[in-house]
Tab-separated table of C-alpha atoms in Angstrom:
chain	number	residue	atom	x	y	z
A	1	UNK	CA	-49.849	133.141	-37.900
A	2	UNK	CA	-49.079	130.470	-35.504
A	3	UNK	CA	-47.040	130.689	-32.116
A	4	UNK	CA	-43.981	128.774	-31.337
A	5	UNK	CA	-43.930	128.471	-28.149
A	6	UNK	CA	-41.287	127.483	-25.804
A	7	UNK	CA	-42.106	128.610	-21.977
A	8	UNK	CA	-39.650	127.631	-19.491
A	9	UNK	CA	-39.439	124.203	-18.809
A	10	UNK	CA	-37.793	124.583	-15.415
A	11	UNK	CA	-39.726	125.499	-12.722
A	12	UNK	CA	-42.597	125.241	-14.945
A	13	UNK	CA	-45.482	123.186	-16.387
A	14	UNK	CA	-47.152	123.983	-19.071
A	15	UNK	CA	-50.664	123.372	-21.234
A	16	UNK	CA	-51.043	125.099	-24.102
A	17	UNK	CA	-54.908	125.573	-25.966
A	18	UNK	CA	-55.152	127.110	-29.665
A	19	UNK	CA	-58.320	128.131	-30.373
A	20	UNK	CA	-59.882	130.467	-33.293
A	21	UNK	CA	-59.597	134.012	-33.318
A	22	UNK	CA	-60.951	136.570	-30.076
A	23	UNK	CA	-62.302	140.002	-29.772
A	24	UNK	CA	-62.616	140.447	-26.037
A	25	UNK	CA	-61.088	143.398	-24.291
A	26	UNK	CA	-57.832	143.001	-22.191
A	27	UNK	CA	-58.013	141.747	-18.985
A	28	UNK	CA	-54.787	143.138	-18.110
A	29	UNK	CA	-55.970	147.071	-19.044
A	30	UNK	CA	-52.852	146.751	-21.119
A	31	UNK	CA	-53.243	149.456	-23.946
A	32	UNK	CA	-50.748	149.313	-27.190
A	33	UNK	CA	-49.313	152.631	-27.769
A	34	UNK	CA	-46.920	154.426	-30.058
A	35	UNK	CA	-49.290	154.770	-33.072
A	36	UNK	CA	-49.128	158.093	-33.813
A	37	UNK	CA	-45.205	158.271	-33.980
A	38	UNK	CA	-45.361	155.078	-36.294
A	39	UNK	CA	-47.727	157.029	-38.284
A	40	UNK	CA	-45.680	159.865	-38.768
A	41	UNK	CA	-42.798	157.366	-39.819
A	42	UNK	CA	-44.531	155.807	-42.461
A	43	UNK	CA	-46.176	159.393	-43.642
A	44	UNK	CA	-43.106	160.472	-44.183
A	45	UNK	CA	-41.923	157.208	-45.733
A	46	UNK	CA	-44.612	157.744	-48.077
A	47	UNK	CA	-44.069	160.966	-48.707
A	48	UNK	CA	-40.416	160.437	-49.754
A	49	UNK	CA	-41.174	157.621	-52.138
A	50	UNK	CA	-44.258	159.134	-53.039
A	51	UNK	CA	-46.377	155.539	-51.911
A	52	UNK	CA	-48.626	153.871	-49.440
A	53	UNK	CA	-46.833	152.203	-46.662
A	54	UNK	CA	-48.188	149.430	-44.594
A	55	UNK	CA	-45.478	147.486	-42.463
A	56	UNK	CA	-45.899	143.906	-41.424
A	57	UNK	CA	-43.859	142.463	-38.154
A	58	UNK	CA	-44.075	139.101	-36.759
A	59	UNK	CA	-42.331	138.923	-33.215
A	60	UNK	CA	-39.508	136.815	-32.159
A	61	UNK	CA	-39.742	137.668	-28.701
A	62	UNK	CA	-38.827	134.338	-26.691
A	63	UNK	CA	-41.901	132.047	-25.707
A	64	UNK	CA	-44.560	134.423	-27.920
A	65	UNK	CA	-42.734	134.265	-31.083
A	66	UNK	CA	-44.870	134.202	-33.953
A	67	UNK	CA	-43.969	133.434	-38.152
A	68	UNK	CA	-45.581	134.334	-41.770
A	69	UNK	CA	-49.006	132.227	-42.083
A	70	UNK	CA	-52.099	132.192	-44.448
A	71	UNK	CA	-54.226	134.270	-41.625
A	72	UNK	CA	-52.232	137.576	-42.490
A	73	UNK	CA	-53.771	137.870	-45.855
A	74	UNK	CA	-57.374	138.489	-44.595
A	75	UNK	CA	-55.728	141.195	-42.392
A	76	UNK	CA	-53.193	142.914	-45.408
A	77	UNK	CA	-56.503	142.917	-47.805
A	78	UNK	CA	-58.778	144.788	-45.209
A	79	UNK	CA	-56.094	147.504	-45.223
A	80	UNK	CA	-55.566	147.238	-48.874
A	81	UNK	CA	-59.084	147.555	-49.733
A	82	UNK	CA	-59.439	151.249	-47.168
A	83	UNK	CA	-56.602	152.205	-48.821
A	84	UNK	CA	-58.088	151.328	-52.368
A	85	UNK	CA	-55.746	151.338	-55.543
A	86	UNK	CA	-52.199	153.378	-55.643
A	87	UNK	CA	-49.181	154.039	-58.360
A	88	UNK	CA	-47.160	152.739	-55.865
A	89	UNK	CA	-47.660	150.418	-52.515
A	90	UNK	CA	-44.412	149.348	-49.638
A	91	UNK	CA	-44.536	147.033	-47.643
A	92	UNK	CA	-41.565	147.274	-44.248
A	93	UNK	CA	-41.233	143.815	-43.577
A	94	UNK	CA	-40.006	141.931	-40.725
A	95	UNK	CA	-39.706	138.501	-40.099
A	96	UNK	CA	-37.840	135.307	-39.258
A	97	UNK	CA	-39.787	133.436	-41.879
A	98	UNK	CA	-42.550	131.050	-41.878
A	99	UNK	CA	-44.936	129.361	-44.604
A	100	UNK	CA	-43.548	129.297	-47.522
A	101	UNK	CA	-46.935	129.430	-49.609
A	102	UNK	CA	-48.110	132.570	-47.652
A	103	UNK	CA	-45.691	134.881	-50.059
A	104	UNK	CA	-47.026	133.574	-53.043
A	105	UNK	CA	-50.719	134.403	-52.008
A	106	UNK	CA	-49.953	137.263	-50.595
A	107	UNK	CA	-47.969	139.437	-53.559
A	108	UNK	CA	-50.606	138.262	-55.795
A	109	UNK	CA	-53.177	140.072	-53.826
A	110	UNK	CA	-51.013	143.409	-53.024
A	111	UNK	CA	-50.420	143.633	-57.206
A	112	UNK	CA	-54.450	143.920	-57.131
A	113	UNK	CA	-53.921	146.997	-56.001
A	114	UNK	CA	-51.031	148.461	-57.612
A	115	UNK	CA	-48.655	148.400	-60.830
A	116	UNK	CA	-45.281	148.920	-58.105
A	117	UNK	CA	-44.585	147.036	-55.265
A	118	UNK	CA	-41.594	147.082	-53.355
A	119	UNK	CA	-40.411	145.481	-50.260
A	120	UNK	CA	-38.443	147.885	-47.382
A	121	UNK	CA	-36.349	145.644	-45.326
A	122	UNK	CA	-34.780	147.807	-41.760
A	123	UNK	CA	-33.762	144.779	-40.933
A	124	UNK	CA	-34.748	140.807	-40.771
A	125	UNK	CA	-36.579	139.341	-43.994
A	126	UNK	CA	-35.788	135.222	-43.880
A	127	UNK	CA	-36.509	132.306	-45.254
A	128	UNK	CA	-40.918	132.761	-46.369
A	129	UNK	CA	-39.664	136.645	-45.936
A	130	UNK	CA	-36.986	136.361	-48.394
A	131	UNK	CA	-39.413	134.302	-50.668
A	132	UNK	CA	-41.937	137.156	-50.870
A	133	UNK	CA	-39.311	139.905	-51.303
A	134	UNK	CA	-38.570	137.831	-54.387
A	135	UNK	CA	-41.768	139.007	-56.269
A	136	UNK	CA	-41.222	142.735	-55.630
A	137	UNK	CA	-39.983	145.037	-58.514
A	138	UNK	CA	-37.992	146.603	-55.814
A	139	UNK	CA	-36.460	145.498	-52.616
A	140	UNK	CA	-35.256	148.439	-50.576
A	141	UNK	CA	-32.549	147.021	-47.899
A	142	UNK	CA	-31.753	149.589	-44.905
A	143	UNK	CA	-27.784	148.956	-43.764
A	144	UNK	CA	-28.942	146.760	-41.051
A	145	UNK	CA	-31.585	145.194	-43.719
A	146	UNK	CA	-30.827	140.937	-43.616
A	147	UNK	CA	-31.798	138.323	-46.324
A	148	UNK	CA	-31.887	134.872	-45.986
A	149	UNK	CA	-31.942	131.066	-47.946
A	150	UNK	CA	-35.050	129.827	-48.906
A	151	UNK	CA	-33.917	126.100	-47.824
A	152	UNK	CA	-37.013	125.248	-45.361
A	153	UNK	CA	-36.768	122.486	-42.952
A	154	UNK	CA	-39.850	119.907	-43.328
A	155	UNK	CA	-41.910	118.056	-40.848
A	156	UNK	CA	-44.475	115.721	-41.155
A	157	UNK	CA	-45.368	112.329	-39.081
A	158	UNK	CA	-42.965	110.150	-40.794
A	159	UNK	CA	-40.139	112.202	-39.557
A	160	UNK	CA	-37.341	110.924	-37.081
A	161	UNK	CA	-38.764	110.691	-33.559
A	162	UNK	CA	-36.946	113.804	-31.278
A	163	UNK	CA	-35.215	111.618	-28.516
A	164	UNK	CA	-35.693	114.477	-25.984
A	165	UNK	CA	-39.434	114.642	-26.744
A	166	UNK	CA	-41.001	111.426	-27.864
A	167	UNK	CA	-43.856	113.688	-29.325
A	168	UNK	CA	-42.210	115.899	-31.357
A	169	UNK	CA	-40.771	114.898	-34.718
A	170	UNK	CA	-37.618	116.432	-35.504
A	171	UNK	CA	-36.973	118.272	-39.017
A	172	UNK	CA	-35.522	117.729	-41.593
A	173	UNK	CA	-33.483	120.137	-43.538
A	174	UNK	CA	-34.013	119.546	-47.742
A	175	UNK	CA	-30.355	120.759	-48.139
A	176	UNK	CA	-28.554	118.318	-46.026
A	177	UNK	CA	-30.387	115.389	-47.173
A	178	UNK	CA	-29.100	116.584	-50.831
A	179	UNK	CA	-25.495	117.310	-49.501
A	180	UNK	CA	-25.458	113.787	-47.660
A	181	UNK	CA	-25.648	112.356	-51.316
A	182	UNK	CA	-23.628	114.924	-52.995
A	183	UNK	CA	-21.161	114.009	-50.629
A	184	UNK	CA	-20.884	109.958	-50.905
A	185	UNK	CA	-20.525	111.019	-55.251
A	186	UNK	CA	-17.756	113.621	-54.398
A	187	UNK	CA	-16.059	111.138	-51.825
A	188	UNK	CA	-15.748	108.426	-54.435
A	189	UNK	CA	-14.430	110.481	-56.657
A	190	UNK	CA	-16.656	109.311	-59.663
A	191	UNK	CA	-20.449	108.376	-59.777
A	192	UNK	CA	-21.359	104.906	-58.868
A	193	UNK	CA	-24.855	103.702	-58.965
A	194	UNK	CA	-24.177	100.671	-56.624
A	195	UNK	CA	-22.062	102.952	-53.804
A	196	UNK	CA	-24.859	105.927	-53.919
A	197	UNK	CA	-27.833	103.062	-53.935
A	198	UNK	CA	-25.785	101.668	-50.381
A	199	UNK	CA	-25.954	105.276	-49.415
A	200	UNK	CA	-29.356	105.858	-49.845
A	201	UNK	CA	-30.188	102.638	-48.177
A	202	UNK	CA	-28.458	103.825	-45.502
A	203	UNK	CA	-30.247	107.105	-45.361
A	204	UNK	CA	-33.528	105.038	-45.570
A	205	UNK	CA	-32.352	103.562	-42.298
A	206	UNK	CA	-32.352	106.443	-40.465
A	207	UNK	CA	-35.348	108.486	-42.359
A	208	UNK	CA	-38.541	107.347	-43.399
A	209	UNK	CA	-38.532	106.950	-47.225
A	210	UNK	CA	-41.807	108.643	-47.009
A	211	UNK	CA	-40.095	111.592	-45.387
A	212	UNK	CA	-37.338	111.412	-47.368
A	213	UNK	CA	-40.411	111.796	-50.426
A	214	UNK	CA	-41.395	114.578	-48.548
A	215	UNK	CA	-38.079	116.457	-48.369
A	216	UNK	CA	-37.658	116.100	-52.307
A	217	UNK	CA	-41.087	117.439	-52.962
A	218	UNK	CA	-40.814	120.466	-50.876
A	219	UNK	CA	-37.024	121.017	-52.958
A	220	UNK	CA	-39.052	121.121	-55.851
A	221	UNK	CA	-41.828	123.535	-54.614
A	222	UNK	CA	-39.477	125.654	-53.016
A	223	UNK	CA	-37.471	126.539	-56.411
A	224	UNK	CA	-41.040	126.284	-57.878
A	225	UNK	CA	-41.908	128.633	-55.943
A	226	UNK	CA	-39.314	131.434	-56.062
A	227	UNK	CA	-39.184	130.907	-60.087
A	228	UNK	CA	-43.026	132.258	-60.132
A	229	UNK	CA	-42.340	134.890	-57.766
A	230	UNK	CA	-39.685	136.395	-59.498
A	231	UNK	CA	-42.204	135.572	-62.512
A	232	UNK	CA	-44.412	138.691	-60.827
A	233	UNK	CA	-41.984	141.489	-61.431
A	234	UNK	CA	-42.797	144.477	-64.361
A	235	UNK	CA	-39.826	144.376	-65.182
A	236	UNK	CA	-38.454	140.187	-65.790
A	237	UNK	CA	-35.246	139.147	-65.453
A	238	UNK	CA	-33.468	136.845	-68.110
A	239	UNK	CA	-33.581	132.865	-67.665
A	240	UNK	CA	-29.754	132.598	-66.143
A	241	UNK	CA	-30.444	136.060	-63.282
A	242	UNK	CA	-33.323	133.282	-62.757
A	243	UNK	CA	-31.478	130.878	-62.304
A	244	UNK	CA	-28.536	132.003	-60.459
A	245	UNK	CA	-31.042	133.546	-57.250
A	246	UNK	CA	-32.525	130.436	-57.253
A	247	UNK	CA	-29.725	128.394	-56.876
A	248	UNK	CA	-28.171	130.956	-54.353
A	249	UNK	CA	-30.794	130.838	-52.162
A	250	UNK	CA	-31.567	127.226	-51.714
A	251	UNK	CA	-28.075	125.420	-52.377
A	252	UNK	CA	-25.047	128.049	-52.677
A	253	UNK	CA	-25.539	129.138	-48.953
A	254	UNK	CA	-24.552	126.563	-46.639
A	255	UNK	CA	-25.892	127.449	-44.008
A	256	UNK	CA	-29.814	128.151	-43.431
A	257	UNK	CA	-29.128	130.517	-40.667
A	258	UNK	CA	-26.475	132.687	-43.401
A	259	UNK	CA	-27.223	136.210	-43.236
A	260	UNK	CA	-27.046	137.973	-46.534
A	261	UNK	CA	-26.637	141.755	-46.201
A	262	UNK	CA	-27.573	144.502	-49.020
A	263	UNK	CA	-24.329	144.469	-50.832
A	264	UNK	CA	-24.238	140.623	-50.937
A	265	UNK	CA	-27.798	140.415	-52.451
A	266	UNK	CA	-27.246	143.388	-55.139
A	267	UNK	CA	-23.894	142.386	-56.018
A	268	UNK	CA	-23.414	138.391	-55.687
A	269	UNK	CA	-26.803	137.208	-55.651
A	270	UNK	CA	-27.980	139.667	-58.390
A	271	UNK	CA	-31.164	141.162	-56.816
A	272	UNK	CA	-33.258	143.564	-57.489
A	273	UNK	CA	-32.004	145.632	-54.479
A	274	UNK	CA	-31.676	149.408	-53.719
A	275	UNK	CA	-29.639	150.819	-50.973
A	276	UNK	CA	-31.943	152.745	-48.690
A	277	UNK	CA	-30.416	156.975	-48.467
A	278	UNK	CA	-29.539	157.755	-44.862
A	279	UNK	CA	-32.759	159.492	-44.147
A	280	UNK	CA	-35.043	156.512	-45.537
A	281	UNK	CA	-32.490	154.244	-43.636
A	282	UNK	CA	-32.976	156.037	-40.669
A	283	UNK	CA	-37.027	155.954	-40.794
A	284	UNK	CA	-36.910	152.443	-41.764
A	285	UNK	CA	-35.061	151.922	-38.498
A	286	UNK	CA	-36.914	154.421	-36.269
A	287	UNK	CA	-39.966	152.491	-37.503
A	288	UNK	CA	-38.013	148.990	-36.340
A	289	UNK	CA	-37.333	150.436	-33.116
A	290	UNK	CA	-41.043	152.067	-32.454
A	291	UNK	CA	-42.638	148.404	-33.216
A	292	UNK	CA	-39.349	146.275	-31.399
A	293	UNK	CA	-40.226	148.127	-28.297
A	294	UNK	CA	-44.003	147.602	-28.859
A	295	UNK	CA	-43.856	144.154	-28.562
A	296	UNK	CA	-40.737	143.890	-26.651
A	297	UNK	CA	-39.340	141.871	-29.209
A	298	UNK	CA	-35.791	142.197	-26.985
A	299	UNK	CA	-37.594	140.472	-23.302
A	300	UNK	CA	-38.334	137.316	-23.356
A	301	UNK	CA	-42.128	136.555	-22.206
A	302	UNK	CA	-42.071	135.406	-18.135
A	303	UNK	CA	-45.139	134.200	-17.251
A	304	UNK	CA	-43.605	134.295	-13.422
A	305	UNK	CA	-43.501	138.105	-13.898
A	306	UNK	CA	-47.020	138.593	-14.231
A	307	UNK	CA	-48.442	136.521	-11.420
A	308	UNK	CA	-50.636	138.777	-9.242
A	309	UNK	CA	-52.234	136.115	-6.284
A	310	UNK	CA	-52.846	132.693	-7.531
A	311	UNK	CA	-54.448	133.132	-11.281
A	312	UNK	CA	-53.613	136.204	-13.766
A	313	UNK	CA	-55.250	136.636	-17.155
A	314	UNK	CA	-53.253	138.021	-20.065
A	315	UNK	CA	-52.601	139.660	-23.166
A	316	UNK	CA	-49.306	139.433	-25.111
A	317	UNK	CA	-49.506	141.040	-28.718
A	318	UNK	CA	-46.796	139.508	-30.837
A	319	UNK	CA	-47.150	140.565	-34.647
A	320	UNK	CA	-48.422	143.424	-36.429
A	321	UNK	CA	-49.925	144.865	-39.495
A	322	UNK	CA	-50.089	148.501	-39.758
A	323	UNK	CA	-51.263	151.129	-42.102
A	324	UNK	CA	-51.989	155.309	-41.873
A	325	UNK	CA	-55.593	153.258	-41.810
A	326	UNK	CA	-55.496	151.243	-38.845
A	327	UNK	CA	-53.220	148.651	-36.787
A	328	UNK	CA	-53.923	145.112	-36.081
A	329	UNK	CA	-52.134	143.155	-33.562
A	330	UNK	CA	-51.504	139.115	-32.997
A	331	UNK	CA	-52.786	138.548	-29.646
A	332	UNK	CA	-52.388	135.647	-27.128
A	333	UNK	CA	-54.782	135.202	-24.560
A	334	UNK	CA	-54.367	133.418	-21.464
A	335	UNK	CA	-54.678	132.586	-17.692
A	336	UNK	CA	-51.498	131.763	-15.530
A	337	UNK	CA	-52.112	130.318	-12.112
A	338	UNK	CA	-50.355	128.816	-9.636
A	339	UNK	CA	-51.469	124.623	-8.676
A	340	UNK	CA	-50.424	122.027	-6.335
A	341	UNK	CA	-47.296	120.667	-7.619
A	342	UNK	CA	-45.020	118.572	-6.177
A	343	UNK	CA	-42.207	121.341	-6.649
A	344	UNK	CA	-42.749	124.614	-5.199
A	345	UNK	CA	-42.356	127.269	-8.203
A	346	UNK	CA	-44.192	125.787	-10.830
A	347	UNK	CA	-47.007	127.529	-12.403
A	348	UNK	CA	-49.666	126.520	-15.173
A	349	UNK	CA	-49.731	128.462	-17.947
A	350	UNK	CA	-53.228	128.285	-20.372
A	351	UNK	CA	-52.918	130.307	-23.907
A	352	UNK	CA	-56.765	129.896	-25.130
A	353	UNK	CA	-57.153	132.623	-27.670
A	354	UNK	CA	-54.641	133.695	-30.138
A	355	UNK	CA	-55.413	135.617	-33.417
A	356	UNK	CA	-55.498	139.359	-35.446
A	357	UNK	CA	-57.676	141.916	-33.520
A	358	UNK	CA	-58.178	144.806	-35.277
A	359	UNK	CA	-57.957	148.244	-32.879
């Protein structure tokens, strides 16, 4: 799971350090509580749908925010393998998305372990979330539960320099490169080779033809992709219900950021979707709520706020796995001090551990 981070730029300057994974104990005596009512919520999940629950959050909490990567599946199989084989497994999932070959890996090792898997969304699932809900013979949407398209954005070094950040390379989205082309055919009225060969000169112009390469291979691993999760189901769908989700989710939805609620994804989209009972919904959401406050998902991360003399250490948790087994948490490490700046205000802020620690 990797951080995006965005501390404040005003006031502010800061360095940030990624390095592997850290066990040390907090060195701001900050404890993470709330486990036993979390555990009673997904008992009793369990209990209703007769299953083993583990949830999975990654936070979106401003500066700390974290997103679906490859790390999470050494973390879902030590649960998996204390909880050993079941009839039945859930997994609550929340997420604003993130690498889109995590859900593929992922599914494929939580069907080791059972012959049912379903998916419980209280709320968020996008983008890599929505991808992995696609290989689950159920996906359980509470009335606050949120789908999304599978349309990723793509950036590599050939990308268009960002002219606010001469370091960055801004993404590109796969869908609006497509729709840039669709549009010059629909314009004209007719296909013509020589007007959409000026148009894709034009694009060239602008976008690296490598990166342009780029943004047609991920199209085609992206609808790869969802074709061989929905491949994982018991129960298979027919070649055109196939088709249709596919094409919903990465070119009927104009808009990566569109929103698709229970009814929309049952009804239009023709997912495999059940509409959570008011007492499941109301768990699901408890459980939201338990884990939202947790990480303070809401409050934006202030380094100012911690500042105790000159130089604080701390500890931000900022995703979670948890089972009736145990809880693991996605932990930044870090030192915030203040240095001699030419602005008064500014502070340095160091993040040189992030990774799962098991408690």
């Amino acid at each position: 799971m990797r951080h995006q981070h965005g501390f404040f730029y005003w006031h502010i300057i800061i360095y940030i350090m990624c390095h592997a994974m850290g066990h040390n104990n907090a060195k701001t005596g900050r404890q993470f509580m709330a486990r036993p009512q979390r555990v009673d919520i997904l008992q009793k999940i369990g209990r209703k749908r007769g299953s083993v629950v583990l949830s999975y959050f990654t936070g979106d909490r401003e500066n700390v925010s974290t997103r679906i990567a490859p790390d999470v599946v050494r973390v879902i199989y030590r649960h998996l393998e204390i909880i050993g084989n079941h009839p039945r497994v859930d997994l609550i999932l929340y997420t604003r998305g993130g690498d889109v070959l995590t859900p593929w890996r992922l599914v494929n090792l939580i069907r080791e372990y059972t012959d049912h898997f379903s998916v419980l969304v209280p709320f968020r699932a996008y983008s890599a979330g929505t991808l992995l809900c696609l290989g689950a013979d159920e996906i359980v949407m509470g009335k606050m539960g949120e789908l999304g398209p599978i349309d990723p954005s793509v950036v590599n070094a050939f990308n268009p320099q960002d002219p606010s950040n001469p370091s960055a390379r801004l993404p590109v989205s796969i869908e609006d490169v497509y729709s840039y082309m669709t549009l010059i055919a629909e314009k004209m009225g007719i296909y013509d080779e020589s007007v959409m060969a000026r148009a894709f000169l034009l694009l060239a112009e602008k976008i690296h033809p490598l990166a342009l390469g780029n943004v047609h291979r991920n199209w085609m691993l992206i609808r790869s992709l969802a074709n061989k999760m929905l491949g994982l189901r018991r129960e298979r769908l027919t070649g055109e219900q196939v088709q249709n989700i596919v094409d919903y989710l990465t070119e009927k939805l104009y808009a990566h950021n569109h929103m698709i609620a229970r009814r929309e994804a049952k009804e239009e989209i023709g997912l495999p979707v059940t509409f959570a009972d008011n007492e499941l919904n109301n768990l699901m959401w408890s459980l939201y709520e338990h884990v939202a406050a947790e990480l303070k998902l809401t409050e934006p991360f202030n380094p100012t706020e911690i500042m105790r003399g000159n130089r604080t250490e701390f500890e931000v948790a900022s995703g979670m796995v948890e089972s009736e087994c145990g809880s693991d948490y996605f932990v930044f490490s870090g030192v915030v001090e203040h240095r001699d700046y030419p602005e008064t205000g500014q502070i340095n802020v160091n993040i040189n551990k992030q990774g799962w620690r098991t408690l």
